[in-house]
GROMACS .gro file of C-alpha atoms in nm:
model
  354
    1UNK     CA    1 -10.616   8.217   5.889
    2UNK     CA    2 -10.523   8.581   5.945
    3UNK     CA    3 -10.237   8.748   5.771
    4UNK     CA    4 -10.068   8.815   6.104
    5UNK     CA    5 -10.055   8.452   6.202
    6UNK     CA    6  -9.947   8.346   5.850
    7UNK     CA    7  -9.677   8.611   5.847
    8UNK     CA    8  -9.551   8.498   6.185
    9UNK     CA    9  -9.526   8.133   6.077
   10UNK     CA   10  -9.355   8.232   5.756
   11UNK     CA   11  -9.100   8.437   5.944
   12UNK     CA   12  -9.032   8.151   6.183
   13UNK     CA   13  -8.984   7.908   5.894
   14UNK     CA   14  -8.743   8.141   5.718
   15UNK     CA   15  -8.544   8.183   6.038
   16UNK     CA   16  -8.520   7.803   6.083
   17UNK     CA   17  -8.410   7.756   5.722
   18UNK     CA   18  -8.151   8.027   5.762
   19UNK     CA   19  -8.013   7.856   6.071
   20UNK     CA   20  -7.995   7.520   5.894
   21UNK     CA   21  -7.821   7.667   5.590
   22UNK     CA   22  -7.563   7.861   5.786
   23UNK     CA   23  -7.487   7.576   6.023
   24UNK     CA   24  -7.569   7.774   6.331
   25UNK     CA   25  -7.780   7.506   6.500
   26UNK     CA   26  -7.675   7.349   6.831
   27UNK     CA   27  -7.660   6.978   6.724
   28UNK     CA   28  -7.477   7.032   6.392
   29UNK     CA   29  -7.127   7.111   6.525
   30UNK     CA   30  -7.119   6.774   6.706
   31UNK     CA   31  -7.202   6.578   6.388
   32UNK     CA   32  -6.949   6.775   6.182
   33UNK     CA   33  -6.682   6.718   6.447
   34UNK     CA   34  -6.738   6.345   6.442
   35UNK     CA   35  -6.717   6.334   6.060
   36UNK     CA   36  -6.392   6.536   6.056
   37UNK     CA   37  -6.239   6.300   6.312
   38UNK     CA   38  -6.299   6.004   6.079
   39UNK     CA   39  -6.157   6.166   5.765
   40UNK     CA   40  -5.788   6.092   5.831
   41UNK     CA   41  -5.869   5.720   5.879
   42UNK     CA   42  -6.063   5.708   5.552
   43UNK     CA   43  -5.785   5.890   5.372
   44UNK     CA   44  -5.520   5.650   5.508
   45UNK     CA   45  -5.716   5.342   5.401
   46UNK     CA   46  -5.774   5.487   5.058
   47UNK     CA   47  -5.418   5.593   4.977
   48UNK     CA   48  -5.217   5.303   5.124
   49UNK     CA   49  -5.078   5.110   4.820
   50UNK     CA   50  -5.114   4.734   4.788
   51UNK     CA   51  -4.812   4.544   4.928
   52UNK     CA   52  -4.565   4.452   4.654
   53UNK     CA   53  -4.273   4.306   4.849
   54UNK     CA   54  -4.456   3.981   4.931
   55UNK     CA   55  -4.555   3.748   4.644
   56UNK     CA   56  -4.920   3.653   4.632
   57UNK     CA   57  -4.828   3.282   4.633
   58UNK     CA   58  -4.643   3.282   4.965
   59UNK     CA   59  -4.746   2.989   5.189
   60UNK     CA   60  -4.972   3.060   5.483
   61UNK     CA   61  -4.776   3.196   5.776
   62UNK     CA   62  -4.481   3.326   5.572
   63UNK     CA   63  -4.346   3.656   5.699
   64UNK     CA   64  -4.392   3.951   5.466
   65UNK     CA   65  -4.081   4.120   5.601
   66UNK     CA   66  -3.801   4.101   5.342
   67UNK     CA   67  -3.513   3.877   5.453
   68UNK     CA   68  -3.182   4.054   5.518
   69UNK     CA   69  -2.931   4.026   5.238
   70UNK     CA   70  -2.689   3.832   5.463
   71UNK     CA   71  -2.945   3.554   5.515
   72UNK     CA   72  -2.999   3.509   5.142
   73UNK     CA   73  -2.625   3.496   5.080
   74UNK     CA   74  -2.576   3.231   5.348
   75UNK     CA   75  -2.821   2.995   5.182
   76UNK     CA   76  -2.668   3.037   4.835
   77UNK     CA   77  -2.442   2.742   4.743
   78UNK     CA   78  -2.184   2.959   4.569
   79UNK     CA   79  -2.105   3.329   4.612
   80UNK     CA   80  -2.271   3.566   4.372
   81UNK     CA   81  -2.033   3.657   4.088
   82UNK     CA   82  -1.854   3.987   4.136
   83UNK     CA   83  -1.621   4.198   3.929
   84UNK     CA   84  -1.354   4.179   4.200
   85UNK     CA   85  -1.038   4.013   4.061
   86UNK     CA   86  -0.936   3.688   4.232
   87UNK     CA   87  -0.599   3.517   4.268
   88UNK     CA   88  -0.571   3.136   4.269
   89UNK     CA   89  -0.290   2.955   4.443
   90UNK     CA   90  -0.233   2.595   4.558
   91UNK     CA   91  -0.392   2.520   4.892
   92UNK     CA   92  -0.176   2.418   5.187
   93UNK     CA   93  -0.285   2.053   5.241
   94UNK     CA   94  -0.187   1.871   5.560
   95UNK     CA   95  -0.369   1.533   5.538
   96UNK     CA   96  -0.579   1.322   5.298
   97UNK     CA   97  -0.813   1.033   5.387
   98UNK     CA   98  -0.991   0.803   5.139
   99UNK     CA   99  -1.357   0.733   5.224
  100UNK     CA  100  -1.557   0.450   5.063
  101UNK     CA  101  -1.935   0.471   5.032
  102UNK     CA  102  -2.194   0.204   4.957
  103UNK     CA  103  -2.320   0.093   4.618
  104UNK     CA  104  -2.184  -0.044   4.292
  105UNK     CA  105  -1.959   0.089   4.170
  106UNK     CA  106  -1.855   0.212   4.514
  107UNK     CA  107  -1.847   0.594   4.547
  108UNK     CA  108  -1.511   0.725   4.670
  109UNK     CA  109  -1.456   1.059   4.844
  110UNK     CA  110  -1.138   1.228   4.962
  111UNK     CA  111  -1.147   1.409   5.296
  112UNK     CA  112  -0.883   1.680   5.265
  113UNK     CA  113  -0.750   1.879   5.561
  114UNK     CA  114  -0.545   2.194   5.526
  115UNK     CA  115  -0.478   2.549   5.644
  116UNK     CA  116  -0.585   2.889   5.509
  117UNK     CA  117  -0.324   3.164   5.545
  118UNK     CA  118  -0.580   3.443   5.600
  119UNK     CA  119  -0.952   3.502   5.655
  120UNK     CA  120  -1.005   3.612   5.294
  121UNK     CA  121  -0.921   3.270   5.148
  122UNK     CA  122  -1.163   3.000   5.039
  123UNK     CA  123  -1.148   2.691   4.819
  124UNK     CA  124  -1.182   2.816   4.463
  125UNK     CA  125  -1.113   2.520   4.233
  126UNK     CA  126  -1.037   2.146   4.226
  127UNK     CA  127  -0.897   1.952   3.930
  128UNK     CA  128  -0.827   1.579   3.883
  129UNK     CA  129  -0.591   1.396   3.650
  130UNK     CA  130  -0.466   1.039   3.595
  131UNK     CA  131  -0.103   0.953   3.660
  132UNK     CA  132   0.101   0.639   3.580
  133UNK     CA  133   0.046   0.517   3.937
  134UNK     CA  134  -0.298   0.653   4.016
  135UNK     CA  135  -0.465   0.994   4.042
  136UNK     CA  136  -0.357   1.348   4.122
  137UNK     CA  137  -0.591   1.612   4.263
  138UNK     CA  138  -0.514   1.983   4.258
  139UNK     CA  139  -0.680   2.199   4.523
  140UNK     CA  140  -0.663   2.576   4.480
  141UNK     CA  141  -0.740   2.865   4.715
  142UNK     CA  142  -0.907   3.184   4.591
  143UNK     CA  143  -0.849   3.522   4.753
  144UNK     CA  144  -0.928   3.883   4.643
  145UNK     CA  145  -0.643   4.020   4.433
  146UNK     CA  146  -0.690   4.387   4.528
  147UNK     CA  147  -0.762   4.347   4.897
  148UNK     CA  148  -0.508   4.332   5.178
  149UNK     CA  149  -0.578   4.049   5.426
  150UNK     CA  150  -0.399   4.018   5.756
  151UNK     CA  151  -0.229   3.680   5.804
  152UNK     CA  152  -0.444   3.447   6.012
  153UNK     CA  153  -0.399   3.071   5.987
  154UNK     CA  154  -0.732   2.884   5.987
  155UNK     CA  155  -0.778   2.509   5.948
  156UNK     CA  156  -1.023   2.375   5.691
  157UNK     CA  157  -1.164   2.036   5.587
  158UNK     CA  158  -1.329   1.965   5.254
  159UNK     CA  159  -1.467   1.653   5.083
  160UNK     CA  160  -1.376   1.597   4.717
  161UNK     CA  161  -1.565   1.326   4.517
  162UNK     CA  162  -1.306   1.113   4.336
  163UNK     CA  163  -1.357   1.008   3.974
  164UNK     CA  164  -1.265   0.637   3.955
  165UNK     CA  165  -1.432   0.563   3.621
  166UNK     CA  166  -1.220   0.336   3.405
  167UNK     CA  167  -1.009   0.208   3.694
  168UNK     CA  168  -0.980  -0.165   3.748
  169UNK     CA  169  -0.932  -0.362   4.066
  170UNK     CA  170  -0.601  -0.277   4.236
  171UNK     CA  171  -0.412  -0.034   4.457
  172UNK     CA  172  -0.354   0.324   4.342
  173UNK     CA  173  -0.173   0.627   4.482
  174UNK     CA  174  -0.381   0.943   4.516
  175UNK     CA  175  -0.210   1.275   4.580
  176UNK     CA  176  -0.367   1.608   4.671
  177UNK     CA  177  -0.119   1.891   4.625
  178UNK     CA  178   0.159   1.640   4.689
  179UNK     CA  179   0.009   1.475   4.999
  180UNK     CA  180  -0.046   1.104   4.925
  181UNK     CA  181  -0.305   0.844   5.022
  182UNK     CA  182  -0.379   0.488   4.902
  183UNK     CA  183  -0.687   0.394   4.701
  184UNK     CA  184  -0.771   0.022   4.729
  185UNK     CA  185  -1.030  -0.103   4.480
  186UNK     CA  186  -1.133  -0.466   4.529
  187UNK     CA  187  -1.357  -0.714   4.352
  188UNK     CA  188  -1.720  -0.630   4.418
  189UNK     CA  189  -1.645  -0.257   4.447
  190UNK     CA  190  -1.614  -0.182   4.075
  191UNK     CA  191  -1.670  -0.360   3.746
  192UNK     CA  192  -1.368  -0.544   3.612
  193UNK     CA  193  -1.291  -0.720   3.283
  194UNK     CA  194  -0.950  -0.847   3.384
  195UNK     CA  195  -0.936  -1.222   3.319
  196UNK     CA  196  -0.641  -1.256   3.556
  197UNK     CA  197  -0.876  -1.148   3.834
  198UNK     CA  198  -1.195  -1.318   3.719
  199UNK     CA  199  -1.081  -1.653   3.585
  200UNK     CA  200  -1.023  -1.938   3.827
  201UNK     CA  201  -0.668  -2.062   3.874
  202UNK     CA  202  -0.604  -2.421   3.771
  203UNK     CA  203  -0.500  -2.667   4.039
  204UNK     CA  204  -0.320  -2.997   3.990
  205UNK     CA  205  -0.494  -3.210   3.729
  206UNK     CA  206  -0.678  -2.908   3.582
  207UNK     CA  207  -0.631  -2.672   3.292
  208UNK     CA  208  -0.764  -2.323   3.229
  209UNK     CA  209  -0.937  -2.232   2.904
  210UNK     CA  210  -0.962  -1.868   2.790
  211UNK     CA  211  -1.173  -1.825   2.482
  212UNK     CA  212  -1.181  -1.496   2.290
  213UNK     CA  213  -1.386  -1.492   1.973
  214UNK     CA  214  -1.459  -1.141   1.847
  215UNK     CA  215  -1.645  -0.961   2.124
  216UNK     CA  216  -1.699  -1.286   2.315
  217UNK     CA  217  -1.465  -1.372   2.600
  218UNK     CA  218  -1.507  -1.641   2.865
  219UNK     CA  219  -1.297  -1.881   3.068
  220UNK     CA  220  -1.338  -2.204   3.266
  221UNK     CA  221  -1.142  -2.497   3.409
  222UNK     CA  222  -1.153  -2.853   3.283
  223UNK     CA  223  -0.971  -3.176   3.378
  224UNK     CA  224  -0.630  -3.223   3.224
  225UNK     CA  225  -0.739  -3.563   3.091
  226UNK     CA  226  -0.969  -3.390   2.842
  227UNK     CA  227  -0.881  -3.199   2.529
  228UNK     CA  228  -1.009  -2.863   2.408
  229UNK     CA  229  -1.094  -2.796   2.044
  230UNK     CA  230  -1.214  -2.473   1.883
  231UNK     CA  231  -1.403  -2.468   1.555
  232UNK     CA  232  -1.633  -2.231   1.367
  233UNK     CA  233  -1.934  -2.324   1.579
  234UNK     CA  234  -1.772  -2.283   1.919
  235UNK     CA  235  -1.564  -2.473   2.171
  236UNK     CA  236  -1.565  -2.844   2.256
  237UNK     CA  237  -1.407  -3.007   2.560
  238UNK     CA  238  -1.387  -3.365   2.445
  239UNK     CA  239  -1.323  -3.702   2.606
  240UNK     CA  240  -1.007  -3.892   2.536
  241UNK     CA  241  -0.884  -4.233   2.638
  242UNK     CA  242  -0.687  -4.287   2.952
  243UNK     CA  243  -0.473  -4.593   3.007
  244UNK     CA  244  -0.511  -4.608   3.386
  245UNK     CA  245  -0.884  -4.676   3.391
  246UNK     CA  246  -1.062  -4.989   3.269
  247UNK     CA  247  -1.303  -4.790   3.051
  248UNK     CA  248  -1.239  -4.486   2.834
  249UNK     CA  249  -1.337  -4.145   2.967
  250UNK     CA  250  -1.659  -4.021   2.823
  251UNK     CA  251  -1.817  -3.683   2.840
  252UNK     CA  252  -1.824  -3.370   2.638
  253UNK     CA  253  -1.902  -3.001   2.688
  254UNK     CA  254  -1.990  -2.784   2.389
  255UNK     CA  255  -2.018  -2.404   2.408
  256UNK     CA  256  -2.190  -2.247   2.107
  257UNK     CA  257  -2.279  -1.886   2.035
  258UNK     CA  258  -2.622  -1.868   1.871
  259UNK     CA  259  -2.576  -1.504   1.767
  260UNK     CA  260  -2.730  -1.171   1.873
  261UNK     CA  261  -3.009  -1.227   2.124
  262UNK     CA  262  -3.244  -0.990   1.940
  263UNK     CA  263  -3.444  -0.922   2.257
  264UNK     CA  264  -3.543  -1.289   2.304
  265UNK     CA  265  -3.531  -1.447   2.648
  266UNK     CA  266  -3.336  -1.769   2.721
  267UNK     CA  267  -3.665  -1.963   2.719
  268UNK     CA  268  -3.758  -1.819   2.378
  269UNK     CA  269  -3.414  -1.904   2.243
  270UNK     CA  270  -3.449  -2.261   2.369
  271UNK     CA  271  -3.791  -2.301   2.209
  272UNK     CA  272  -3.661  -2.159   1.882
  273UNK     CA  273  -3.350  -2.377   1.883
  274UNK     CA  274  -3.544  -2.695   1.971
  275UNK     CA  275  -3.847  -2.625   1.755
  276UNK     CA  276  -3.825  -2.956   1.569
  277UNK     CA  277  -3.808  -3.152   1.897
  278UNK     CA  278  -4.059  -2.958   2.106
  279UNK     CA  279  -4.332  -3.224   2.076
  280UNK     CA  280  -4.096  -3.488   2.220
  281UNK     CA  281  -3.973  -3.281   2.518
  282UNK     CA  282  -4.162  -3.350   2.838
  283UNK     CA  283  -4.314  -3.059   3.029
  284UNK     CA  284  -4.105  -3.138   3.338
  285UNK     CA  285  -3.784  -3.131   3.131
  286UNK     CA  286  -3.778  -2.749   3.158
  287UNK     CA  287  -3.631  -2.569   3.459
  288UNK     CA  288  -3.477  -2.234   3.546
  289UNK     CA  289  -3.126  -2.192   3.682
  290UNK     CA  290  -2.829  -1.954   3.701
  291UNK     CA  291  -2.517  -2.014   3.495
  292UNK     CA  292  -2.208  -1.789   3.493
  293UNK     CA  293  -2.409  -1.529   3.685
  294UNK     CA  294  -2.680  -1.517   3.419
  295UNK     CA  295  -3.041  -1.630   3.428
  296UNK     CA  296  -3.068  -1.951   3.228
  297UNK     CA  297  -3.312  -2.217   3.113
  298UNK     CA  298  -3.218  -2.584   3.144
  299UNK     CA  299  -3.368  -2.856   2.926
  300UNK     CA  300  -3.293  -3.219   3.022
  301UNK     CA  301  -3.294  -3.467   2.869
  302UNK     CA  302  -3.294  -3.371   2.504
  303UNK     CA  303  -3.445  -3.642   2.284
  304UNK     CA  304  -3.204  -3.792   2.033
  305UNK     CA  305  -2.936  -4.049   1.991
  306UNK     CA  306  -2.758  -3.934   2.308
  307UNK     CA  307  -2.928  -3.794   2.616
  308UNK     CA  308  -2.799  -3.442   2.683
  309UNK     CA  309  -2.851  -3.147   2.914
  310UNK     CA  310  -2.863  -2.810   2.745
  311UNK     CA  311  -2.842  -2.467   2.906
  312UNK     CA  312  -2.960  -2.153   2.726
  313UNK     CA  313  -2.861  -1.805   2.843
  314UNK     CA  314  -2.809  -1.451   2.719
  315UNK     CA  315  -2.499  -1.247   2.802
  316UNK     CA  316  -2.422  -0.897   2.677
  317UNK     CA  317  -2.675  -0.926   2.395
  318UNK     CA  318  -2.552  -1.266   2.272
  319UNK     CA  319  -2.739  -1.596   2.310
  320UNK     CA  320  -2.547  -1.909   2.411
  321UNK     CA  321  -2.617  -2.281   2.423
  322UNK     CA  322  -2.402  -2.498   2.649
  323UNK     CA  323  -2.443  -2.872   2.607
  324UNK     CA  324  -2.337  -3.138   2.856
  325UNK     CA  325  -2.337  -3.490   2.708
  326UNK     CA  326  -2.414  -3.758   2.792
  327UNK     CA  327  -2.661  -3.688   3.072
  328UNK     CA  328  -2.663  -4.011   3.270
  329UNK     CA  329  -2.840  -4.067   3.602
  330UNK     CA  330  -2.643  -4.120   3.925
  331UNK     CA  331  -2.537  -4.481   3.970
  332UNK     CA  332  -2.489  -4.537   3.595
  333UNK     CA  333  -2.130  -4.639   3.653
  334UNK     CA  334  -1.780  -4.503   3.636
  335UNK     CA  335  -1.834  -4.339   3.300
  336UNK     CA  336  -2.122  -4.135   3.436
  337UNK     CA  337  -1.916  -4.031   3.740
  338UNK     CA  338  -1.623  -3.919   3.525
  339UNK     CA  339  -1.850  -3.722   3.294
  340UNK     CA  340  -2.017  -3.556   3.592
  341UNK     CA  341  -1.678  -3.444   3.726
  342UNK     CA  342  -1.618  -3.269   3.394
  343UNK     CA  343  -1.961  -3.107   3.396
  344UNK     CA  344  -1.930  -2.986   3.756
  345UNK     CA  345  -1.584  -2.834   3.707
  346UNK     CA  346  -1.678  -2.646   3.390
  347UNK     CA  347  -2.008  -2.527   3.535
  348UNK     CA  348  -1.853  -2.404   3.861
  349UNK     CA  349  -1.571  -2.203   3.698
  350UNK     CA  350  -1.735  -2.065   3.381
  351UNK     CA  351  -1.701  -1.684   3.372
  352UNK     CA  352  -1.770  -1.419   3.109
  353UNK     CA  353  -1.505  -1.147   3.132
  354UNK     CA  354  -1.635  -0.910   2.864
   0.00000   0.00000   0.00000
């Protein structure tokens, strides 16, 4: 190759390299323009910080826009504490109604109606106290102490749960800031231990027995022709002779406390108490029943000199055995009928009141 040709090619190559280095080519400005147009987008993506206002554990679909402060306050049960001083004064109450719920003991609520004197007032405190005739409720209004509020009467209604713990059956007066209502608590609404309310009233030819032995307390009715005797083991309603019948009355009811139940069931108490007779008691002699509102086990007849019916039950952590003797079948005669009248009356009216 001649020097002239080589020199020409070398010059052309140098010129092309110079053009590439200085950016003077025709296609290069277009590429550089496109790259510069994309730079702001890249910069924005790179410098935008990660969102911090929205927790990472928000449920799907939850808005990331912060809720206004007023919305948060509206859902808060009580206002956020402030340093603003507050004045308390008795609320102006116009009416009180007693509402009874469902359950045992029955829940009681007072529906209180009244009037606010201005738009700044709200219920700030309620207090309850017992009185000789019932209960007194104090309802107080709170308003800002350092803020002037234009008078503006506004009616309000509020429900106040009433504390009736410790009250027995009866009628009570309830006052709210001096406005009175009547509270009527009946049997079945609350627990009562008042024997005057729980024990049956004796009719003609009957007597009432109230037995209180330590923490034990129960009552029942029995025929006036029978006598009642208490001893160390318990209570006995015994037969005694009557002159107007051809045969003496027979029949006896014995109520015995066996002691602390110790976690044993009535059936376990019966088996323990009758351990020496278990082999002689037929399988069909056992049955389940309810006595004095308690689950009980009945065993009849009990082998021995005198056929008996025995009832085992547990009340308030104490085991009891109640014996009806003699246990005679229907049609056994007048003596059996008279004894059954005793058994039926005691069984139907027996009540624990502690």
